[in-house]
CSV table of C-alpha atoms in Angstrom, one decimal:
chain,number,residue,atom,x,y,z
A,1218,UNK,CA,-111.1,-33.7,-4.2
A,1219,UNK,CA,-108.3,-32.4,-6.1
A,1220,UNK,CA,-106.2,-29.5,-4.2
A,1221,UNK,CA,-106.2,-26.3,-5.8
A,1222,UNK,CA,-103.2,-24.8,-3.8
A,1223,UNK,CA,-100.2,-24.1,-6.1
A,1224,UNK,CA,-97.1,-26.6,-6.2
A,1225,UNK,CA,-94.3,-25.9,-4.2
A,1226,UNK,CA,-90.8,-25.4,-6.2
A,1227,UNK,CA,-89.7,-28.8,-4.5
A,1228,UNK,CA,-92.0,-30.5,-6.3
A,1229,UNK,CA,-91.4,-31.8,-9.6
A,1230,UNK,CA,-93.7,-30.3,-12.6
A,1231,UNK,CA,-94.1,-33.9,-14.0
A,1232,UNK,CA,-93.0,-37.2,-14.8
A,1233,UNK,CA,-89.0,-36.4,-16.8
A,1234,UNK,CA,-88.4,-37.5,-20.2
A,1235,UNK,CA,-86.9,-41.1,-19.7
A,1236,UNK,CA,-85.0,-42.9,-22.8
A,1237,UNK,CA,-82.0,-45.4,-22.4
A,1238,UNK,CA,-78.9,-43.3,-23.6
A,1239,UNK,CA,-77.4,-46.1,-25.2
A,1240,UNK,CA,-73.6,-43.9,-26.8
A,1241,UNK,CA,-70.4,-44.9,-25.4
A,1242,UNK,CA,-69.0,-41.3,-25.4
A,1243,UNK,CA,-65.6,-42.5,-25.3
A,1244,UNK,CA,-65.6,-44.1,-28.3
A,1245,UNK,CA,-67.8,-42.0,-30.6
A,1246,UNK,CA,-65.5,-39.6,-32.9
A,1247,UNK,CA,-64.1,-36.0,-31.2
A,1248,UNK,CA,-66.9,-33.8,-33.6
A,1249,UNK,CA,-65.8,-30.6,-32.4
A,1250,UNK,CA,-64.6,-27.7,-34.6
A,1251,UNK,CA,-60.8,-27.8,-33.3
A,1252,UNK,CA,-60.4,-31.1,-31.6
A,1253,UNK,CA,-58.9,-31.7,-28.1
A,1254,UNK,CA,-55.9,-33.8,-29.4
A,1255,UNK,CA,-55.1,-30.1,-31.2
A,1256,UNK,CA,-54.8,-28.5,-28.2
A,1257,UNK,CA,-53.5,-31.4,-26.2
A,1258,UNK,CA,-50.5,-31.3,-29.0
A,1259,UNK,CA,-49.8,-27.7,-29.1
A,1260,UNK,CA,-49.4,-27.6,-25.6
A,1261,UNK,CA,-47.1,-30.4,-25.0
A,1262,UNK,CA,-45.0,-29.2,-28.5
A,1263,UNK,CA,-44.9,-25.6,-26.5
A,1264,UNK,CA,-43.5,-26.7,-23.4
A,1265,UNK,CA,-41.3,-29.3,-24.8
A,1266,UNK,CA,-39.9,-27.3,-27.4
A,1267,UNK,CA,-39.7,-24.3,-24.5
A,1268,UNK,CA,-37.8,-26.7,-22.6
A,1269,UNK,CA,-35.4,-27.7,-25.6
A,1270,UNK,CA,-34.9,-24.1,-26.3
A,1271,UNK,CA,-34.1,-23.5,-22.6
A,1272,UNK,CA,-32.1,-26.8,-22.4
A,1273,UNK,CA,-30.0,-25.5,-25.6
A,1274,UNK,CA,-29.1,-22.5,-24.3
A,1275,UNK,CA,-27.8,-23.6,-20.8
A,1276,UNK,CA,-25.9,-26.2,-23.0
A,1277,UNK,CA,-24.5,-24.0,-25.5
A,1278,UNK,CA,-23.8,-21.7,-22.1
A,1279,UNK,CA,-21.8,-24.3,-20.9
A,1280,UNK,CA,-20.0,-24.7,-23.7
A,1281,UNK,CA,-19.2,-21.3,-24.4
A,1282,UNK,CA,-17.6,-21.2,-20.2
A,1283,UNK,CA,-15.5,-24.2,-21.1
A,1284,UNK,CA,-13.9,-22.8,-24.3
A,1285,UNK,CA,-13.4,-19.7,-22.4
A,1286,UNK,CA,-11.6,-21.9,-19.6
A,1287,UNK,CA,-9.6,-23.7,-22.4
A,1288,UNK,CA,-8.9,-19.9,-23.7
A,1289,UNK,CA,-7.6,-18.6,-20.1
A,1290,UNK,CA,-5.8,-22.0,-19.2
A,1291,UNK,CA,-3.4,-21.6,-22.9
A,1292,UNK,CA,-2.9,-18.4,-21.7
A,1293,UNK,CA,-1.5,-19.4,-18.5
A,1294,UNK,CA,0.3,-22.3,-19.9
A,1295,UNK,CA,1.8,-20.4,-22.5
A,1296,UNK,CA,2.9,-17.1,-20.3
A,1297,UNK,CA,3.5,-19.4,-17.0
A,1298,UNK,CA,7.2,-20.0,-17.0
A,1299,UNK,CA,7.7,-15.7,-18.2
A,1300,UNK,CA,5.6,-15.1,-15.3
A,1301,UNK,CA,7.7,-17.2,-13.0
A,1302,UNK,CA,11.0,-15.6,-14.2
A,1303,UNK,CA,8.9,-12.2,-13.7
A,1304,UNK,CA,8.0,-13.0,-9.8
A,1305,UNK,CA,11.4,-14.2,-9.2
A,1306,UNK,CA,12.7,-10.8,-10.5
A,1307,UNK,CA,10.3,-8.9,-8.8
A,1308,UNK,CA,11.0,-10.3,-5.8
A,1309,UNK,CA,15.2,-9.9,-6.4
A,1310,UNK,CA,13.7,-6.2,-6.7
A,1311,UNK,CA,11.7,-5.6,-3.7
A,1312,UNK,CA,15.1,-6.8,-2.0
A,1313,UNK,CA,16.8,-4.5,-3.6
A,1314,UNK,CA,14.5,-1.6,-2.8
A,1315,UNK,CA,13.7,-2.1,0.5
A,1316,UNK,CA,17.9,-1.8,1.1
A,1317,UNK,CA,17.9,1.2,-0.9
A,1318,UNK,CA,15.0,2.8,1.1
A,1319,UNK,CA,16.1,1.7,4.2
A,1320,UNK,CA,19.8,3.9,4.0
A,1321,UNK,CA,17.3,6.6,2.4
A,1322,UNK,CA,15.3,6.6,5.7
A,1323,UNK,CA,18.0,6.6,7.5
A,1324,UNK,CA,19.2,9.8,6.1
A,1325,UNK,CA,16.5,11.4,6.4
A,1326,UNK,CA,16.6,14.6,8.2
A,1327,UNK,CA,14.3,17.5,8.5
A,1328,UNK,CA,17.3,19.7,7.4
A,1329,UNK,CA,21.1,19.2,7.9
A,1330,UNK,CA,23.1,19.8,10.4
A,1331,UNK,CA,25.5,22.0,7.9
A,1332,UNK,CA,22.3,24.0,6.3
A,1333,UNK,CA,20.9,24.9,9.7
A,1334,UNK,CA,24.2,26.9,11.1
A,1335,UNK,CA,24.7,28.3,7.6
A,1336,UNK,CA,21.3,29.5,7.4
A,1337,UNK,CA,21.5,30.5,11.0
A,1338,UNK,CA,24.7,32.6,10.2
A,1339,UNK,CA,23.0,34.2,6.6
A,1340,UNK,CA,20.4,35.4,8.7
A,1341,UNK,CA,22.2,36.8,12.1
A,1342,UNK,CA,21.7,40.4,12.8
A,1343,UNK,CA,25.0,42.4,13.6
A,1344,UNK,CA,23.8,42.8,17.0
A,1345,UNK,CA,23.3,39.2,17.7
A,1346,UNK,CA,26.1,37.0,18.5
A,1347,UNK,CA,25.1,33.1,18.6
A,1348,UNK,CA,27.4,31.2,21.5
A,1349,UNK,CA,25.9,28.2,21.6
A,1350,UNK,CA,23.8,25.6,19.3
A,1351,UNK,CA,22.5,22.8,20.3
A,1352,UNK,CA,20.5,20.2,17.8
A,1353,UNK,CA,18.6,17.1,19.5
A,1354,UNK,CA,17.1,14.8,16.6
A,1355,UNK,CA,17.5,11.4,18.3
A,1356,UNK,CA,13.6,11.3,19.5
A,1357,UNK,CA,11.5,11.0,16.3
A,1358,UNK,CA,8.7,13.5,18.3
A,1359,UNK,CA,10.1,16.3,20.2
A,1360,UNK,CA,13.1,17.4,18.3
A,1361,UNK,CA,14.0,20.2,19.2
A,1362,UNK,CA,17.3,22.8,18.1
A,1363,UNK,CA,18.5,25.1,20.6
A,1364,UNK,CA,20.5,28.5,20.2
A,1365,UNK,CA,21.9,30.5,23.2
A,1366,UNK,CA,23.7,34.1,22.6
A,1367,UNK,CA,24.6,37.5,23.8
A,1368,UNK,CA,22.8,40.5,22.6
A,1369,UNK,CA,24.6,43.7,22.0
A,1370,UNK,CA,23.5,47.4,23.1
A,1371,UNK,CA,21.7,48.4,25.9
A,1372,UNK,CA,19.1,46.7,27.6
A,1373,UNK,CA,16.4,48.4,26.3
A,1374,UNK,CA,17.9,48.4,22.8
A,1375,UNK,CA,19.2,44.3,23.3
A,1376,UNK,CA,15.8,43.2,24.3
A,1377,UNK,CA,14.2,44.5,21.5
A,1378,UNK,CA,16.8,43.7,19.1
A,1379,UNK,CA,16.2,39.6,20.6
A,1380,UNK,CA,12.2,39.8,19.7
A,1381,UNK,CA,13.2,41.3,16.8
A,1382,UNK,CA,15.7,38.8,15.8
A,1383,UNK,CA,13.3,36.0,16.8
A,1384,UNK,CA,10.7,37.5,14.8
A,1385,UNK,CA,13.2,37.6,11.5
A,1386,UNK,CA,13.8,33.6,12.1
A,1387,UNK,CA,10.2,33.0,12.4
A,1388,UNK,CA,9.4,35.0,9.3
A,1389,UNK,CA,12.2,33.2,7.4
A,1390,UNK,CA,10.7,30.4,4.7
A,1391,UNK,CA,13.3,27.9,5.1
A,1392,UNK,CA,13.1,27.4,8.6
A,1393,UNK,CA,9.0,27.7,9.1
A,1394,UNK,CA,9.1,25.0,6.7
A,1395,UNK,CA,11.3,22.9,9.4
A,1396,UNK,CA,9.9,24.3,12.1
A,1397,UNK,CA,6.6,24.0,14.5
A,1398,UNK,CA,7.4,26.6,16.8
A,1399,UNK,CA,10.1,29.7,17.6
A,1400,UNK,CA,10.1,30.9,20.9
A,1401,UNK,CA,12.5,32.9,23.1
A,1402,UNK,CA,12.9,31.0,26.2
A,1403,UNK,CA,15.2,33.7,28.0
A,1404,UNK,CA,16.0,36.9,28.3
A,1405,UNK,CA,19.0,37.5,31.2
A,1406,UNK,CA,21.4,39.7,31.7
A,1407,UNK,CA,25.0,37.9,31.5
A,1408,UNK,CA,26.6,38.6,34.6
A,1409,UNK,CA,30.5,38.3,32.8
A,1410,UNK,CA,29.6,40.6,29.8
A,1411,UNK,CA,26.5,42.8,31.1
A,1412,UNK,CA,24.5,41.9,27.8
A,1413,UNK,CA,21.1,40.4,27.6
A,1414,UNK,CA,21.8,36.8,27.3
A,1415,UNK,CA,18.9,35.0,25.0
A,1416,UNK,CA,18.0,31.5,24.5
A,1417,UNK,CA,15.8,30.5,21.8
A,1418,UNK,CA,13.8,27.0,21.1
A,1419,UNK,CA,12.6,25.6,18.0
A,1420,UNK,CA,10.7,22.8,17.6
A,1421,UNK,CA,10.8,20.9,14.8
A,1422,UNK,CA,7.6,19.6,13.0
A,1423,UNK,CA,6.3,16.4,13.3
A,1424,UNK,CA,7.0,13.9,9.9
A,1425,UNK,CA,3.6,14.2,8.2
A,1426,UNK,CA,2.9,17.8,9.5
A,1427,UNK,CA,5.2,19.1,6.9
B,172,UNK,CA,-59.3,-47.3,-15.1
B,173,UNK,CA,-56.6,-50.3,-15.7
B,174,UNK,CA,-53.3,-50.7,-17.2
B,175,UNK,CA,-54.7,-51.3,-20.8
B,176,UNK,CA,-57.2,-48.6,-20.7
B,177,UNK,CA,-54.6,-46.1,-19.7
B,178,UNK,CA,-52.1,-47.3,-22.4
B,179,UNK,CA,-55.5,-47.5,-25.0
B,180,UNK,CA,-55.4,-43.7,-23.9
B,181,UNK,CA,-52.0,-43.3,-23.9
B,182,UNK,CA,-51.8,-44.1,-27.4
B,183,UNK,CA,-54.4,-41.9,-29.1
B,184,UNK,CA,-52.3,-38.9,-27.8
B,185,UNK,CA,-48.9,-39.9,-29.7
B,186,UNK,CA,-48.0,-36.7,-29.8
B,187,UNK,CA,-48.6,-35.9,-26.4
B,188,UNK,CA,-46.9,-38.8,-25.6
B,189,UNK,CA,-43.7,-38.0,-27.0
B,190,UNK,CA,-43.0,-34.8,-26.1
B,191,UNK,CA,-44.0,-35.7,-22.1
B,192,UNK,CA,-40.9,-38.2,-22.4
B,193,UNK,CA,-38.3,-35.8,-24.2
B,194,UNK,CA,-39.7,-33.1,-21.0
B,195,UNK,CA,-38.9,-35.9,-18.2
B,196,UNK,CA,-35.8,-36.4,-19.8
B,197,UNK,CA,-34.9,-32.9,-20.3
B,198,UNK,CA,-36.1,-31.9,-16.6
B,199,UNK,CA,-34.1,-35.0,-15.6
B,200,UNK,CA,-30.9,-33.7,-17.6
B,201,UNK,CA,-31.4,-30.1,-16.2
B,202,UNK,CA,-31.6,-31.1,-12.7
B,203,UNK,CA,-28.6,-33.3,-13.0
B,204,UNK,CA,-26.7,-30.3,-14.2
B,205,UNK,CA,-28.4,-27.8,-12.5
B,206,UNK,CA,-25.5,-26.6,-10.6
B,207,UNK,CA,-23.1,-27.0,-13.5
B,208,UNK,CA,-22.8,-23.7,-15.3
B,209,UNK,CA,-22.1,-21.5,-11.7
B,210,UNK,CA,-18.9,-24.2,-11.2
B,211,UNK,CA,-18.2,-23.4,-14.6
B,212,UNK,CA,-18.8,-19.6,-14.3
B,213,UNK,CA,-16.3,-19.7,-10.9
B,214,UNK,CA,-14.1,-22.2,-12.3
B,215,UNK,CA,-14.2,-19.3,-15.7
B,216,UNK,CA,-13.8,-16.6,-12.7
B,217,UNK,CA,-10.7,-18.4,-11.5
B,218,UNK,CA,-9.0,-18.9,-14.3
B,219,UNK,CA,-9.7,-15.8,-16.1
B,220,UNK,CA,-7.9,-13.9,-13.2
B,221,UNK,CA,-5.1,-16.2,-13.1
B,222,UNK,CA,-4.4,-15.4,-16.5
B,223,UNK,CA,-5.4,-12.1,-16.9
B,224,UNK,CA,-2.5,-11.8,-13.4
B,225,UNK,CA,0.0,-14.0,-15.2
B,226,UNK,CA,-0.4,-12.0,-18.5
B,227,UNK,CA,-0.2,-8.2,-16.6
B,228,UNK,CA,3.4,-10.2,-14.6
B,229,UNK,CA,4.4,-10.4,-18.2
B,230,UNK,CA,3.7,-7.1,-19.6
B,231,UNK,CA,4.7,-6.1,-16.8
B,232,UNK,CA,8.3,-7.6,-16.1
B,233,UNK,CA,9.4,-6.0,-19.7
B,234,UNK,CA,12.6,-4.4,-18.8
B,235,UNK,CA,12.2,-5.8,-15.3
B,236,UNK,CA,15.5,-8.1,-16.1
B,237,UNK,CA,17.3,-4.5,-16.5
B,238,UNK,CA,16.0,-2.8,-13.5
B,239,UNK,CA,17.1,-5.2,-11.3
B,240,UNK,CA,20.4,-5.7,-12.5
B,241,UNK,CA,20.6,-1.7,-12.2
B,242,UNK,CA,19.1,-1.8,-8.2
B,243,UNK,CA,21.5,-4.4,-7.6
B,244,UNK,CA,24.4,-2.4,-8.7
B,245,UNK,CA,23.4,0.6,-6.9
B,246,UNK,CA,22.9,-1.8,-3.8
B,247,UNK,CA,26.8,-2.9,-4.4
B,248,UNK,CA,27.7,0.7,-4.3
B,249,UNK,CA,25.8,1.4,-0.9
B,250,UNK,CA,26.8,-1.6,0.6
B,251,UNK,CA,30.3,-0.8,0.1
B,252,UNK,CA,29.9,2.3,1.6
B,253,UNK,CA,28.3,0.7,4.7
B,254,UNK,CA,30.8,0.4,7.7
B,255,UNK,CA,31.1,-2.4,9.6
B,256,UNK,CA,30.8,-2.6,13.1
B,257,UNK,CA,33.5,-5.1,14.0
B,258,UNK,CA,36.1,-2.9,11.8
B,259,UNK,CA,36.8,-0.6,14.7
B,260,UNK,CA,40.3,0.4,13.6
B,261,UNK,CA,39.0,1.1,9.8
B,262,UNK,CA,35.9,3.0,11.1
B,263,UNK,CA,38.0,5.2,13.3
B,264,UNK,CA,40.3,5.5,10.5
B,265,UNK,CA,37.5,7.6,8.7
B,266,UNK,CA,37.5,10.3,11.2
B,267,UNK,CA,40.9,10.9,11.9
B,268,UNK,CA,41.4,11.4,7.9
B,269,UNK,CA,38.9,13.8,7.9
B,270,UNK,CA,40.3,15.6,10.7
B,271,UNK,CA,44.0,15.3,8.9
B,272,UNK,CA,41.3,16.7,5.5
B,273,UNK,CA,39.8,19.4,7.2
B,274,UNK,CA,42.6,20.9,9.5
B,275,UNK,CA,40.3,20.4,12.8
B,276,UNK,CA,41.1,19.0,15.9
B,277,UNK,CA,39.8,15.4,17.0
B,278,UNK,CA,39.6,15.5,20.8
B,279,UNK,CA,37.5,12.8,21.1
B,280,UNK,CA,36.0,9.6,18.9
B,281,UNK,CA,34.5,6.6,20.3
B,282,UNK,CA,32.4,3.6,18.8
B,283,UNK,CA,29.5,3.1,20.9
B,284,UNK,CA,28.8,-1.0,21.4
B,285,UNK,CA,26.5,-2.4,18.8
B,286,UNK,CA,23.4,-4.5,20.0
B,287,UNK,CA,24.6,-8.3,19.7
B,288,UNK,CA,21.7,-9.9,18.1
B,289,UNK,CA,21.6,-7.1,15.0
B,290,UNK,CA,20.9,-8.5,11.7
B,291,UNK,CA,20.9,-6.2,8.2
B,292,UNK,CA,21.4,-2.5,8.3
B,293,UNK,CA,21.9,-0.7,11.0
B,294,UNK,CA,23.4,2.2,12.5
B,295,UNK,CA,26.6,2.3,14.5
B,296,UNK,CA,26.9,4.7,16.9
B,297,UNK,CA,29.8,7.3,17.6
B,298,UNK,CA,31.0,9.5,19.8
B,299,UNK,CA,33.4,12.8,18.2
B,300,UNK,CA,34.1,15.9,19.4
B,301,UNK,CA,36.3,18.4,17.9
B,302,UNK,CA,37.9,21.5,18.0
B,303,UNK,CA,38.7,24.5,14.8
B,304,UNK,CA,37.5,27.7,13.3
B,305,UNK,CA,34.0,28.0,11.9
B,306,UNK,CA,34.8,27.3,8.7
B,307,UNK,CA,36.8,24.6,9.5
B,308,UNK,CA,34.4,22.7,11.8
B,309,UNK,CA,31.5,23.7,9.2
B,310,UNK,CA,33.9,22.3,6.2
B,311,UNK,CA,34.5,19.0,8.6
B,312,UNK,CA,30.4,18.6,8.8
B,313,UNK,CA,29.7,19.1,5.4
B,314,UNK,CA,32.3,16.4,4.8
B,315,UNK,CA,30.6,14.1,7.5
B,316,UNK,CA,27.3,14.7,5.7
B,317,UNK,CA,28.0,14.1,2.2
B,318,UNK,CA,30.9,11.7,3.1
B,319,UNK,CA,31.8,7.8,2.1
B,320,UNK,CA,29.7,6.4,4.8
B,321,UNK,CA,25.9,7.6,5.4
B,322,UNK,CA,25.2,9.3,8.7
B,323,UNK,CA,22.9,10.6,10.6
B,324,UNK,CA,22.9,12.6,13.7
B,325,UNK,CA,21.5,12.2,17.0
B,326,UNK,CA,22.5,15.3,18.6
B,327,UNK,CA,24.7,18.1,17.8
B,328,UNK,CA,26.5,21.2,20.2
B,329,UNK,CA,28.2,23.5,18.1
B,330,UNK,CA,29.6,26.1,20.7
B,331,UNK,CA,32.9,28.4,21.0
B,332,UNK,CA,35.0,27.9,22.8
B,333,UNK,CA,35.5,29.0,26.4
B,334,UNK,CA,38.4,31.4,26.7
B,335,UNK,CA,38.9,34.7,25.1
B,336,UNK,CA,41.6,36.1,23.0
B,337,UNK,CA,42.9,34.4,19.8
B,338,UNK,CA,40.9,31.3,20.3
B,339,UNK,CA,37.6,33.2,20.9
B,340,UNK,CA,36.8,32.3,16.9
B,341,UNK,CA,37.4,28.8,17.4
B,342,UNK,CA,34.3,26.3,17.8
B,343,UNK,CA,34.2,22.8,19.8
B,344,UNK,CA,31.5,20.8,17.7
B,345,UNK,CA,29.9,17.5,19.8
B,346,UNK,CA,27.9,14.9,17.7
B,347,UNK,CA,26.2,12.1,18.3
B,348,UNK,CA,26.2,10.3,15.5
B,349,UNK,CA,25.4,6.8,13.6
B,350,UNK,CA,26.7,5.7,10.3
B,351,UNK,CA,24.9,3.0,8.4
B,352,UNK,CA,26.6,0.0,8.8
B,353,UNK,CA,26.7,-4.1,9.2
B,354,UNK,CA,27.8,-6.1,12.5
């Protein structure tokens, strides 16, 4: 009895069409619209001539840097004996300079000796007589200048004729450009005399400060 | 697949063929000188500022050949005006000229020793005290500032001198002082 239940999807639906495929596909002409060999070719032409182009330019590159080189070294060739003679002079120079600055340093003075008492002696009040000056510039910090002096009038009158006078040097341009710091140090009476004997510091600025 | 039907393949794509070769042989070529055009580029780098320093030393050095000769004549006029420490007679000859100059009175001038192993400039150190009117002992430091030899002072006590009467206007001036000088 033949079954009536359906086929499963296993199943085949019937014997396949069976013939002997007798081509050899390898031989039998390319019959396609644009044949492979087209595409084969383009590609390869791309990338080779891609890689000629690139090859070209790293070449031409190359040869660009060494005329450049052969460029720079003429230069050097051609100025190298000037330049010499130029180093040699600039060296006879820097000799020469560094003596020239050296005796400048050396000089070099926050103000002179000479322009200090003359501007000290411009500036004295009539009241104020200056006994004693003392300049110390041998430490490159802490140089310091020193007056010491008697102060006329009475006491009252002599100590503020000394504030006053210490104001006048402080206000003065010349010597705040010199000078860090004026300060009245003392303020005695002078046992000889009977005047207010004062003693005034200034302290000169620090190189750099100015 | 064998040897002859690879090369039958081989030979229906010419083309192909070729241009595989010319790529080996480029990529060959490019690896070979793969590191060729950054030794050019430094060796370019190199060079280019050698010469771009050599040309600037040249520009440069114009009227160099002038300058120096200048320097070194200003150089031949301070070093003539250096003193030197050994001449002790000739460098105390300089202060008692000025005091003959400036109508002061030299009380006291002494060359301090001079370090044993200085070399090139340095200065020489001096002892002077002396003794005149204001303007005279201001005339005698003006002339010790703007003098032959260059000087610099240490320290400096200008004071007046102790006493009373006539000489109450007269001023002792102590320096310390160096001049530039030589051993």
């Amino acid at each position: 009895m033949l079954s009536l239940t359906k086929k499963g999807a296993d199943q085949p639906e019937g014997d396949p069409l069976w013939h002997s495929d007798f081509r050899n596909v390898e031989k039998l002409p390319d019959t396609k619209v644009v044949r492979t060999t087209f595409f084969i070719n383009t590609a390869a032409i791309a990338i080779t001539l891609g890689l000629l182009l690139w090859t070209g330019y790293r070449e031409f590159h190359l040869k660009t840097l060494g005329d450049q080189i052969d460029e720079a070294q003429g230069l050097v060739d051609s100025n190298r004996k000037l330049s010499n003679e130029a180093e040699r002079q600039s060296k006879l120079f820097k000799v020469e300079e560094a003596k020239l600055l050296e005796a400048e340093k050396f000089q070099r003075t926050p103000i002179t000796t000479s322009a200090y008492v003359k501007l000290l002696g411009d500036t004295l009040p009539r009241e104020i007589s200056i006994e004693y000056v003392e300049i110390r510039l041998s430490e490159t910090r802490n140089q310091l200048c020193m007056l010491r002096g008697l102060v006329a009038g009475t006491r009252d009158q002599a100590s503020g004729s000394a504030s006053s006078y210490v104001d006048l040097l402080r206000a003065n341009p010349q010597l705040s450009a010199v000078f860090e710091t004026i300060s009245l140090d003392k303020l005695n009476p002078d046992g000889a005399s009977g005047l207010l004997v004062f003693e005034i510091s200034m302290k000169v600025k620090p190189e750099g400060k100015k | 697949m064998n040897a002859a039907d690879l090369l039958a393949d081989l030979k229906k794509q010419p083309v192909g063929v070729a241009c595989g070769l010319i790529c080996l042989a480029l990529g060959v070529l490019l690896f070979l000188r793969s590191s060729a055009i950054d030794e050019r580029q430094a060796e370019y780098d190199a060079k280019s500022a050698e010469a771009t320093q050599i040309v600037s030393n040249v520009s440069l050095s114009k009227n160099l050949p002038e300058q120096v000769q200048e320097i070194q004549a200003l150089t031949k006029d301070l070093e003539a005006r250096l003193v030197h420490a050994g001449q002790l007679a000739v460098n105390l000859q300089y202060f008692y000229k000025l005091e003959a100059e400036n109508e002061v009175k030299l009380l006291d001038v002494r060359q301090n020793p001079v370090p044993k192993n200085a070399t090139g400039y340095m200065g020489v150190s001096y002892n002077v005290t002396i003794q005149g009117t204001y303007a005279h002992v201001m005339t005698f430091l003006n002339r010790l500032e703007n003098g032959r030899h260059f000087s610099r002072f240490s320290s400096v006590v200008l004071s007046k001198v102790a006493g009373n009467g006539d000489n109450s206007t007269n001023m002792t001036l102590t320096l310390n002082l160096e001049l530039l000088g030589q051993p």
